[in-house]
PDB file of C-alpha atoms in Angstrom:
ATOM      1  CA  MET F 897      26.035 -18.261 -78.891  1.00  0.00           C
ATOM      2  CA  ALA F 898      28.636 -16.144 -77.082  1.00  0.00           C
ATOM      3  CA  LYS F 899      31.949 -17.532 -75.880  1.00  0.00           C
ATOM      4  CA  ASP F 900      33.521 -16.552 -72.551  1.00  0.00           C
ATOM      5  CA  THR F 901      36.895 -17.443 -71.150  1.00  0.00           C
ATOM      6  CA  VAL F 902      36.946 -18.097 -67.430  1.00  0.00           C
ATOM      7  CA  ARG F 903      39.784 -19.233 -65.185  1.00  0.00           C
ATOM      8  CA  TYR F 904      39.128 -21.790 -62.451  1.00  0.00           C
ATOM      9  CA  PRO F 905      41.417 -23.201 -59.758  1.00  0.00           C
ATOM     10  CA  ASP F 906      43.034 -26.471 -60.841  1.00  0.00           C
ATOM     11  CA  GLU F 907      41.240 -28.388 -58.081  1.00  0.00           C
ATOM     12  CA  VAL F 908      37.838 -27.247 -59.368  1.00  0.00           C
ATOM     13  CA  VAL F 909      38.691 -28.252 -62.937  1.00  0.00           C
ATOM     14  CA  GLU F 910      39.860 -31.659 -61.693  1.00  0.00           C
ATOM     15  CA  GLU F 911      36.532 -32.229 -59.930  1.00  0.00           C
ATOM     16  CA  ILE F 912      34.626 -31.189 -63.050  1.00  0.00           C
ATOM     17  CA  ASP F 913      36.775 -33.532 -65.138  1.00  0.00           C
ATOM     18  CA  GLU F 914      35.864 -36.369 -62.753  1.00  0.00           C
ATOM     19  CA  LEU F 915      32.142 -35.625 -63.173  1.00  0.00           C
ATOM     20  CA  VAL F 916      32.531 -35.721 -66.944  1.00  0.00           C
ATOM     21  CA  ASP F 917      34.631 -38.905 -66.800  1.00  0.00           C
ATOM     22  CA  ASP F 918      31.996 -40.534 -64.568  1.00  0.00           C
ATOM     23  CA  GLY F 919      29.319 -39.648 -67.131  1.00  0.00           C
ATOM     24  CA  MET F 920      27.468 -37.232 -64.853  1.00  0.00           C
ATOM     25  CA  PHE F 921      27.850 -34.615 -67.612  1.00  0.00           C
ATOM     26  CA  GLU F 922      28.354 -35.183 -71.322  1.00  0.00           C
ATOM     27  CA  SER F 923      31.122 -32.578 -71.492  1.00  0.00           C
ATOM     28  CA  LYS F 924      32.754 -29.791 -69.522  1.00  0.00           C
ATOM     29  CA  SER F 925      30.775 -27.322 -71.625  1.00  0.00           C
ATOM     30  CA  GLU F 926      27.527 -28.982 -70.560  1.00  0.00           C
ATOM     31  CA  PHE F 927      28.632 -28.731 -66.922  1.00  0.00           C
ATOM     32  CA  TYR F 928      29.473 -25.035 -67.237  1.00  0.00           C
ATOM     33  CA  ARG F 929      26.240 -24.202 -69.087  1.00  0.00           C
ATOM     34  CA  PHE F 930      24.125 -26.121 -66.578  1.00  0.00           C
ATOM     35  CA  SER F 931      25.945 -24.587 -63.602  1.00  0.00           C
ATOM     36  CA  ALA F 932      25.512 -21.047 -64.858  1.00  0.00           C
ATOM     37  CA  GLU F 933      21.811 -21.543 -65.564  1.00  0.00           C
ATOM     38  CA  TYR F 934      21.288 -23.253 -62.208  1.00  0.00           C
ATOM     39  CA  VAL F 935      22.820 -20.347 -60.304  1.00  0.00           C
ATOM     40  CA  LEU F 936      20.718 -17.910 -62.330  1.00  0.00           C
ATOM     41  CA  THR F 937      17.578 -19.825 -61.276  1.00  0.00           C
ATOM     42  CA  LEU F 938      18.713 -19.524 -57.645  1.00  0.00           C
ATOM     43  CA  VAL F 939      19.134 -15.785 -57.982  1.00  0.00           C
ATOM     44  CA  ASP F 940      16.030 -15.232 -60.099  1.00  0.00           C
ATOM     45  CA  PRO F 941      13.277 -17.883 -59.901  1.00  0.00           C
ATOM     46  CA  ASP F 942      11.725 -16.344 -63.031  1.00  0.00           C
ATOM     47  CA  HIS F 943      14.912 -16.822 -65.069  1.00  0.00           C
ATOM     48  CA  ASP F 944      14.087 -18.240 -68.505  1.00  0.00           C
ATOM     49  CA  VAL F 945      16.419 -21.229 -68.852  1.00  0.00           C
ATOM     50  CA  LYS F 946      17.978 -21.601 -72.298  1.00  0.00           C
ATOM     51  CA  THR F 947      20.212 -24.627 -71.693  1.00  0.00           C
ATOM     52  CA  PHE F 948      19.123 -27.681 -73.656  1.00  0.00           C
ATOM     53  CA  ASN F 949      17.937 -30.509 -71.377  1.00  0.00           C
ATOM     54  CA  PHE F 950      18.277 -28.371 -68.226  1.00  0.00           C
ATOM     55  CA  ASP F 951      15.340 -30.049 -66.456  1.00  0.00           C
ATOM     56  CA  GLU F 952      16.530 -33.498 -67.504  1.00  0.00           C
ATOM     57  CA  ILE F 953      20.028 -32.833 -66.137  1.00  0.00           C
ATOM     58  CA  LYS F 954      18.597 -31.390 -62.937  1.00  0.00           C
ATOM     59  CA  SER F 955      16.404 -34.455 -62.581  1.00  0.00           C
ATOM     60  CA  GLU F 956      19.335 -36.814 -63.177  1.00  0.00           C
ATOM     61  CA  LEU F 957      21.344 -34.951 -60.546  1.00  0.00           C
ATOM     62  CA  ASP F 958      18.390 -35.485 -58.195  1.00  0.00           C
ATOM     63  CA  ILE F 959      18.205 -31.823 -57.145  1.00  0.00           C
ATOM     64  CA  SER F 960      14.899 -31.618 -55.304  1.00  0.00           C
ATOM     65  CA  ASP F 961      12.994 -28.435 -54.590  1.00  0.00           C
ATOM     66  CA  ALA F 962      14.112 -28.828 -50.965  1.00  0.00           C
ATOM     67  CA  ASP F 963      17.757 -29.014 -52.071  1.00  0.00           C
ATOM     68  CA  HIS F 964      17.189 -25.979 -54.273  1.00  0.00           C
ATOM     69  CA  ALA F 965      15.701 -24.044 -51.329  1.00  0.00           C
ATOM     70  CA  LYS F 966      18.540 -25.183 -49.081  1.00  0.00           C
ATOM     71  CA  ALA F 967      21.022 -23.660 -51.520  1.00  0.00           C
ATOM     72  CA  LEU F 968      19.331 -20.321 -50.903  1.00  0.00           C
ATOM     73  CA  GLY F 969      18.955 -20.803 -47.154  1.00  0.00           C
ATOM     74  CA  THR F 970      16.513 -22.545 -44.900  1.00  0.00           C
ATOM     75  CA  ASP F 971      13.694 -20.259 -45.955  1.00  0.00           C
ATOM     76  CA  GLY F 972      14.395 -20.270 -49.674  1.00  0.00           C
ATOM     77  CA  GLY F 973      16.189 -16.959 -49.417  1.00  0.00           C
ATOM     78  CA  THR F 974      13.214 -14.690 -48.812  1.00  0.00           C
ATOM     79  CA  PHE F 975      12.164 -14.586 -45.159  1.00  0.00           C
ATOM     80  CA  PHE F 976      15.653 -14.067 -43.764  1.00  0.00           C
ATOM     81  CA  LEU F 977      16.204 -11.060 -46.024  1.00  0.00           C
ATOM     82  CA  ASP F 978      12.867  -9.649 -44.858  1.00  0.00           C
ATOM     83  CA  ALA F 979      13.930 -10.327 -41.254  1.00  0.00           C
ATOM     84  CA  VAL F 980      17.203  -8.443 -41.773  1.00  0.00           C
ATOM     85  CA  ILE F 981      15.260  -5.487 -43.174  1.00  0.00           C
ATOM     86  CA  THR F 982      12.837  -5.557 -40.216  1.00  0.00           C
ATOM     87  CA  VAL F 983      15.611  -5.713 -37.606  1.00  0.00           C
ATOM     88  CA  ARG F 984      17.574  -2.996 -39.392  1.00  0.00           C
ATOM     89  CA  LYS F 985      14.534  -0.737 -39.567  1.00  0.00           C
ATOM     90  CA  GLN F 986      13.774  -1.209 -35.862  1.00  0.00           C
ATOM     91  CA  GLY F 987      17.443  -0.776 -34.955  1.00  0.00           C
ATOM     92  CA  LEU F 988      17.752   2.479 -36.888  1.00  0.00           C
ATOM     93  CA  ARG F 989      14.675   3.800 -35.089  1.00  0.00           C
ATOM     94  CA  GLY F 990      15.963   2.727 -31.678  1.00  0.00           C
ATOM     95  CA  ASN F 991      13.107   0.243 -31.236  1.00  0.00           C
ATOM     96  CA  TYR F 992      15.368  -2.446 -29.799  1.00  0.00           C
ATOM     97  CA  GLU F 993      12.658  -4.218 -27.819  1.00  0.00           C
ATOM     98  CA  ALA F 994      10.451  -4.509 -30.911  1.00  0.00           C
ATOM     99  CA  ALA F 995      13.373  -5.979 -32.843  1.00  0.00           C
ATOM    100  CA  GLU F 996      14.063  -8.433 -30.001  1.00  0.00           C
ATOM    101  CA  ARG F 997      10.402  -9.496 -29.938  1.00  0.00           C
ATOM    102  CA  PHE F 998      10.487 -10.043 -33.691  1.00  0.00           C
ATOM    103  CA  ILE F 999      13.620 -12.193 -33.459  1.00  0.00           C
ATOM    104  CA  ASP F1000      12.325 -14.148 -30.449  1.00  0.00           C
ATOM    105  CA  THR F1001       8.969 -14.925 -32.069  1.00  0.00           C
ATOM    106  CA  HIS F1002      10.412 -16.030 -35.400  1.00  0.00           C
ATOM    107  CA  TYR F1003      13.633 -17.859 -34.521  1.00  0.00           C
ATOM    108  CA  ASP F1004      14.962 -20.476 -32.171  1.00  0.00           C
ATOM    109  CA  PRO F1005      17.821 -18.973 -30.111  1.00  0.00           C
ATOM    110  CA  THR F1006      20.289 -21.524 -31.518  1.00  0.00           C
ATOM    111  CA  ASP F1007      19.490 -20.850 -35.206  1.00  0.00           C
ATOM    112  CA  GLN F1008      22.303 -19.283 -37.207  1.00  0.00           C
ATOM    113  CA  GLU F1009      19.868 -16.713 -38.550  1.00  0.00           C
ATOM    114  CA  CYS F1010      18.877 -15.746 -34.998  1.00  0.00           C
ATOM    115  CA  ILE F1011      22.485 -15.217 -33.989  1.00  0.00           C
ATOM    116  CA  ILE F1012      23.153 -13.080 -37.058  1.00  0.00           C
ATOM    117  CA  LEU F1013      20.056 -10.941 -36.428  1.00  0.00           C
ATOM    118  CA  GLU F1014      21.013 -10.453 -32.773  1.00  0.00           C
ATOM    119  CA  GLU F1015      24.499  -9.377 -33.834  1.00  0.00           C
ATOM    120  CA  LEU F1016      22.979  -6.957 -36.327  1.00  0.00           C
ATOM    121  CA  LEU F1017      20.736  -5.512 -33.632  1.00  0.00           C
ATOM    122  CA  GLY F1018      23.758  -5.238 -31.337  1.00  0.00           C
ATOM    123  CA  THR F1019      25.538  -3.005 -33.846  1.00  0.00           C
ATOM    124  CA  TYR F1020      22.665  -0.518 -33.675  1.00  0.00           C
ATOM    125  CA  ARG F1021      22.644  -0.603 -29.861  1.00  0.00           C
ATOM    126  CA  ASP F1022      26.410  -0.141 -29.714  1.00  0.00           C
ATOM    127  CA  GLY F1023      26.188   2.738 -32.166  1.00  0.00           C
ATOM    128  CA  ALA F1024      23.527   4.450 -30.066  1.00  0.00           C
ATOM    129  CA  ASN F1025      25.473   3.927 -26.839  1.00  0.00           C
ATOM    130  CA  SER F1026      28.680   5.390 -28.280  1.00  0.00           C
ATOM    131  CA  ALA F1027      26.921   8.431 -29.728  1.00  0.00           C
TER     132      ALA F1027
END
């Protein structure tokens, strides 16, 4: 097993110490191993977890699939990225109305994702108007 040295802000270490003291984790090492593996599963759902008792710890922490998806975003991290690509593609081609239709049919106007996509589309419009 490899060993890495990582620096954390004092406040973060204090919170981790509290979790260990409360018995949420057996040790700081267990916390760090679990945390690293958990983030890797967020980034890559096919990640092969190596941490001993990972599923048991996750279960004890009561991290549901919904919580897991929420950590990635409301759509689990996939649809929004696809939406950004779609809006970007339409914006680059000058198809602003098509991009607007896409946003309007897939998002509520008050959603954070909607606002971000509209801002993205606006950058392409502004770029075309200034050219």
